Amino acid sequence: MCNGAVLKSKIAPASSFDDDEFEAAQYKRLNAEEAQALRQQMPSVTPWQVVKLQALAGLAVAMLAWGLTQRFSAGWSAAYGALTVWIPAVLFARGLAKQFARAGAKSAVNALNGGVVVLVWEAVKLLITLVMLLAASRLVKNLEWLALLAGLVVTLKVYWLALLVRPLAQGRRKAGEARVKS
């Protein structure tokens, strides 16, 4: 039989975590002015901005599908695909905004409650998307699945575009500040 301590030391590497470094780390609580300056340096993308971008992307892909194929059914199919992403996203953004507004500006929503709220609204969003996709063949006359898929995928990719827009906006803001200083 093997000694448990010997076996454990052979399997698990020694921890490189240094308790002294952790205790020495300095954390500074920001005052109101510092917090405001940080928010200005790192602007966030609101859910409503993402929803607006999704609407524009959905409209663009629907018009492109209609223009390229010269078939209204392709344009409407692409638009419906975009709507299967956009409508649930609007409900998600509205639900989150309403929930966090209810919490009040001064009272902080704890992390667990905030996480549960996001998960519930994400489940609602997925359920509505699934129902809309299942109903597509009944609701869209002469449904073209490839166009529907194109509208859905392009509109979904807006989430990634929103993540890219944030650093670009920061770069433009810093460039504008540099011009003002000079």
PDB file of N, CA and C in Angstrom, residues 27-74:
ATOM      1  N   TYR A  27      -5.043  47.681  -2.536  1.00  0.00           N
ATOM      2  CA  TYR A  27      -6.287  47.962  -3.223  1.00  0.00           C
ATOM      3  C   TYR A  27      -6.746  49.337  -2.806  1.00  0.00           C
ATOM      4  N   LYS A  28      -7.109  50.127  -3.768  1.00  0.00           N
ATOM      5  CA  LYS A  28      -7.518  51.493  -3.480  1.00  0.00           C
ATOM      6  C   LYS A  28      -8.985  51.649  -3.828  1.00  0.00           C
ATOM      7  N   ARG A  29      -9.745  52.150  -2.897  1.00  0.00           N
ATOM      8  CA  ARG A  29     -11.156  52.428  -3.141  1.00  0.00           C
ATOM      9  C   ARG A  29     -11.241  53.769  -3.859  1.00  0.00           C
ATOM     10  N   LEU A  30     -11.979  53.810  -4.967  1.00  0.00           N
ATOM     11  CA  LEU A  30     -12.078  55.027  -5.762  1.00  0.00           C
ATOM     12  C   LEU A  30     -13.104  55.979  -5.167  1.00  0.00           C
ATOM     13  N   ASN A  31     -12.792  57.257  -5.218  1.00  0.00           N
ATOM     14  CA  ASN A  31     -13.803  58.244  -4.829  1.00  0.00           C
ATOM     15  C   ASN A  31     -14.679  58.529  -6.051  1.00  0.00           C
ATOM     16  N   ALA A  32     -15.658  59.395  -5.905  1.00  0.00           N
ATOM     17  CA  ALA A  32     -16.626  59.645  -6.981  1.00  0.00           C
ATOM     18  C   ALA A  32     -15.959  60.202  -8.240  1.00  0.00           C
ATOM     19  N   GLU A  33     -15.013  61.120  -8.066  1.00  0.00           N
ATOM     20  CA  GLU A  33     -14.348  61.722  -9.229  1.00  0.00           C
ATOM     21  C   GLU A  33     -13.494  60.695  -9.972  1.00  0.00           C
ATOM     22  N   GLU A  34     -12.767  59.870  -9.222  1.00  0.00           N
ATOM     23  CA  GLU A  34     -11.934  58.843  -9.845  1.00  0.00           C
ATOM     24  C   GLU A  34     -12.788  57.799 -10.559  1.00  0.00           C
ATOM     25  N   ALA A  35     -13.908  57.447  -9.969  1.00  0.00           N
ATOM     26  CA  ALA A  35     -14.810  56.479 -10.603  1.00  0.00           C
ATOM     27  C   ALA A  35     -15.381  57.054 -11.898  1.00  0.00           C
ATOM     28  N   GLN A  36     -15.755  58.336 -11.894  1.00  0.00           N
ATOM     29  CA  GLN A  36     -16.277  58.982 -13.089  1.00  0.00           C
ATOM     30  C   GLN A  36     -15.207  59.042 -14.185  1.00  0.00           C
ATOM     31  N   ALA A  37     -13.972  59.356 -13.810  1.00  0.00           N
ATOM     32  CA  ALA A  37     -12.870  59.394 -14.780  1.00  0.00           C
ATOM     33  C   ALA A  37     -12.633  58.012 -15.380  1.00  0.00           C
ATOM     34  N   LEU A  38     -12.724  56.982 -14.559  1.00  0.00           N
ATOM     35  CA  LEU A  38     -12.546  55.614 -15.055  1.00  0.00           C
ATOM     36  C   LEU A  38     -13.662  55.243 -16.025  1.00  0.00           C
ATOM     37  N   ARG A  39     -14.904  55.628 -15.707  1.00  0.00           N
ATOM     38  CA  ARG A  39     -16.027  55.355 -16.617  1.00  0.00           C
ATOM     39  C   ARG A  39     -15.839  56.056 -17.957  1.00  0.00           C
ATOM     40  N   GLN A  40     -15.280  57.257 -17.939  1.00  0.00           N
ATOM     41  CA  GLN A  40     -15.062  57.994 -19.183  1.00  0.00           C
ATOM     42  C   GLN A  40     -13.941  57.365 -20.004  1.00  0.00           C
ATOM     43  N   GLN A  41     -12.933  56.818 -19.337  1.00  0.00           N
ATOM     44  CA  GLN A  41     -11.842  56.157 -20.041  1.00  0.00           C
ATOM     45  C   GLN A  41     -12.275  54.824 -20.636  1.00  0.00           C
ATOM     46  N   MET A  42     -13.190  54.146 -19.968  1.00  0.00           N
ATOM     47  CA  MET A  42     -13.617  52.824 -20.389  1.00  0.00           C
ATOM     48  C   MET A  42     -15.138  52.793 -20.552  1.00  0.00           C
ATOM     49  N   PRO A  43     -15.645  53.394 -21.629  1.00  0.00           N
ATOM     50  CA  PRO A  43     -17.103  53.416 -21.791  1.00  0.00           C
ATOM     51  C   PRO A  43     -17.631  52.018 -22.087  1.00  0.00           C
ATOM     52  N   SER A  44     -18.808  51.748 -21.578  1.00  0.00           N
ATOM     53  CA  SER A  44     -19.401  50.440 -21.826  1.00  0.00           C
ATOM     54  C   SER A  44     -20.387  50.543 -22.987  1.00  0.00           C
ATOM     55  N   VAL A  45     -20.633  49.414 -23.603  1.00  0.00           N
ATOM     56  CA  VAL A  45     -21.626  49.328 -24.666  1.00  0.00           C
ATOM     57  C   VAL A  45     -22.923  48.884 -23.997  1.00  0.00           C
ATOM     58  N   THR A  46     -23.975  49.673 -24.141  1.00  0.00           N
ATOM     59  CA  THR A  46     -25.236  49.335 -23.498  1.00  0.00           C
ATOM     60  C   THR A  46     -25.967  48.274 -24.308  1.00  0.00           C
ATOM     61  N   PRO A  47     -26.852  47.525 -23.672  1.00  0.00           N
ATOM     62  CA  PRO A  47     -27.649  46.552 -24.427  1.00  0.00           C
ATOM     63  C   PRO A  47     -28.477  47.226 -25.523  1.00  0.00           C
ATOM     64  N   TRP A  48     -28.906  48.453 -25.285  1.00  0.00           N
ATOM     65  CA  TRP A  48     -29.721  49.136 -26.298  1.00  0.00           C
ATOM     66  C   TRP A  48     -28.902  49.497 -27.524  1.00  0.00           C
ATOM     67  N   GLN A  49     -27.625  49.780 -27.361  1.00  0.00           N
ATOM     68  CA  GLN A  49     -26.763  50.027 -28.512  1.00  0.00           C
ATOM     69  C   GLN A  49     -26.605  48.753 -29.342  1.00  0.00           C
ATOM     70  N   VAL A  50     -26.477  47.629 -28.660  1.00  0.00           N
ATOM     71  CA  VAL A  50     -26.358  46.345 -29.361  1.00  0.00           C
ATOM     72  C   VAL A  50     -27.651  46.052 -30.118  1.00  0.00           C
ATOM     73  N   VAL A  51     -28.791  46.315 -29.486  1.00  0.00           N
ATOM     74  CA  VAL A  51     -30.090  46.073 -30.122  1.00  0.00           C
ATOM     75  C   VAL A  51     -30.240  46.938 -31.379  1.00  0.00           C
ATOM     76  N   LYS A  52     -29.808  48.180 -31.304  1.00  0.00           N
ATOM     77  CA  LYS A  52     -29.866  49.069 -32.480  1.00  0.00           C
ATOM     78  C   LYS A  52     -28.980  48.547 -33.604  1.00  0.00           C
ATOM     79  N   LEU A  53     -27.760  48.118 -33.252  1.00  0.00           N
ATOM     80  CA  LEU A  53     -26.864  47.553 -34.262  1.00  0.00           C
ATOM     81  C   LEU A  53     -27.454  46.286 -34.876  1.00  0.00           C
ATOM     82  N   GLN A  54     -28.115  45.467 -34.054  1.00  0.00           N
ATOM     83  CA  GLN A  54     -28.739  44.252 -34.578  1.00  0.00           C
ATOM     84  C   GLN A  54     -29.854  44.595 -35.559  1.00  0.00           C
ATOM     85  N   ALA A  55     -30.634  45.608 -35.244  1.00  0.00           N
ATOM     86  CA  ALA A  55     -31.714  46.012 -36.150  1.00  0.00           C
ATOM     87  C   ALA A  55     -31.142  46.467 -37.485  1.00  0.00           C
ATOM     88  N   LEU A  56     -30.088  47.249 -37.441  1.00  0.00           N
ATOM     89  CA  LEU A  56     -29.456  47.714 -38.682  1.00  0.00           C
ATOM     90  C   LEU A  56     -28.862  46.558 -39.479  1.00  0.00           C
ATOM     91  N   ALA A  57     -28.208  45.636 -38.790  1.00  0.00           N
ATOM     92  CA  ALA A  57     -27.619  44.479 -39.470  1.00  0.00           C
ATOM     93  C   ALA A  57     -28.704  43.599 -40.079  1.00  0.00           C
ATOM     94  N   GLY A  58     -29.786  43.385 -39.354  1.00  0.00           N
ATOM     95  CA  GLY A  58     -30.893  42.579 -39.875  1.00  0.00           C
ATOM     96  C   GLY A  58     -31.528  43.211 -41.098  1.00  0.00           C
ATOM     97  N   LEU A  59     -31.722  44.514 -41.038  1.00  0.00           N
ATOM     98  CA  LEU A  59     -32.281  45.229 -42.191  1.00  0.00           C
ATOM     99  C   LEU A  59     -31.340  45.136 -43.388  1.00  0.00           C
ATOM    100  N   ALA A  60     -30.057  45.298 -43.134  1.00  0.00           N
ATOM    101  CA  ALA A  60     -29.075  45.235 -44.224  1.00  0.00           C
ATOM    102  C   ALA A  60     -29.043  43.854 -44.877  1.00  0.00           C
ATOM    103  N   VAL A  61     -29.039  42.796 -44.071  1.00  0.00           N
ATOM    104  CA  VAL A  61     -28.975  41.450 -44.651  1.00  0.00           C
ATOM    105  C   VAL A  61     -30.272  41.112 -45.387  1.00  0.00           C
ATOM    106  N   ALA A  62     -31.408  41.598 -44.893  1.00  0.00           N
ATOM    107  CA  ALA A  62     -32.677  41.358 -45.584  1.00  0.00           C
ATOM    108  C   ALA A  62     -32.700  42.073 -46.936  1.00  0.00           C
ATOM    109  N   MET A  63     -32.252  43.317 -46.941  1.00  0.00           N
ATOM    110  CA  MET A  63     -32.213  44.065 -48.202  1.00  0.00           C
ATOM    111  C   MET A  63     -31.220  43.442 -49.178  1.00  0.00           C
ATOM    112  N   LEU A  64     -30.102  42.980 -48.657  1.00  0.00           N
ATOM    113  CA  LEU A  64     -29.097  42.336 -49.505  1.00  0.00           C
ATOM    114  C   LEU A  64     -29.633  41.032 -50.093  1.00  0.00           C
ATOM    115  N   ALA A  65     -30.303  40.234 -49.280  1.00  0.00           N
ATOM    116  CA  ALA A  65     -30.875  38.972 -49.773  1.00  0.00           C
ATOM    117  C   ALA A  65     -31.925  39.247 -50.843  1.00  0.00           C
ATOM    118  N   TRP A  66     -32.750  40.237 -50.612  1.00  0.00           N
ATOM    119  CA  TRP A  66     -33.789  40.595 -51.590  1.00  0.00           C
ATOM    120  C   TRP A  66     -33.140  41.133 -52.867  1.00  0.00           C
ATOM    121  N   GLY A  67     -32.135  41.997 -52.709  1.00  0.00           N
ATOM    122  CA  GLY A  67     -31.478  42.584 -53.874  1.00  0.00           C
ATOM    123  C   GLY A  67     -30.700  41.569 -54.696  1.00  0.00           C
ATOM    124  N   LEU A  68     -30.012  40.656 -54.046  1.00  0.00           N
ATOM    125  CA  LEU A  68     -29.205  39.679 -54.772  1.00  0.00           C
ATOM    126  C   LEU A  68     -30.050  38.622 -55.470  1.00  0.00           C
ATOM    127  N   THR A  69     -31.143  38.209 -54.842  1.00  0.00           N
ATOM    128  CA  THR A  69     -31.955  37.134 -55.421  1.00  0.00           C
ATOM    129  C   THR A  69     -33.126  37.651 -56.240  1.00  0.00           C
ATOM    130  N   GLN A  70     -33.477  38.911 -56.051  1.00  0.00           N
ATOM    131  CA  GLN A  70     -34.657  39.512 -56.683  1.00  0.00           C
ATOM    132  C   GLN A  70     -35.942  38.768 -56.311  1.00  0.00           C
ATOM    133  N   ARG A  71     -35.921  38.132 -55.126  1.00  0.00           N
ATOM    134  CA  ARG A  71     -37.102  37.436 -54.628  1.00  0.00           C
ATOM    135  C   ARG A  71     -37.469  38.001 -53.262  1.00  0.00           C
ATOM    136  N   PHE A  72     -38.718  38.425 -53.142  1.00  0.00           N
ATOM    137  CA  PHE A  72     -39.200  38.964 -51.879  1.00  0.00           C
ATOM    138  C   PHE A  72     -39.138  37.915 -50.785  1.00  0.00           C
ATOM    139  N   SER A  73     -39.362  36.656 -51.134  1.00  0.00           N
ATOM    140  CA  SER A  73     -39.351  35.589 -50.127  1.00  0.00           C
ATOM    141  C   SER A  73     -37.968  35.447 -49.486  1.00  0.00           C
ATOM    142  N   ALA A  74     -36.906  35.671 -50.257  1.00  0.00           N
ATOM    143  CA  ALA A  74     -35.558  35.602 -49.697  1.00  0.00           C
ATOM    144  C   ALA A  74     -35.327  36.761 -48.722  1.00  0.00           C
TER     145      ALA A  74
END
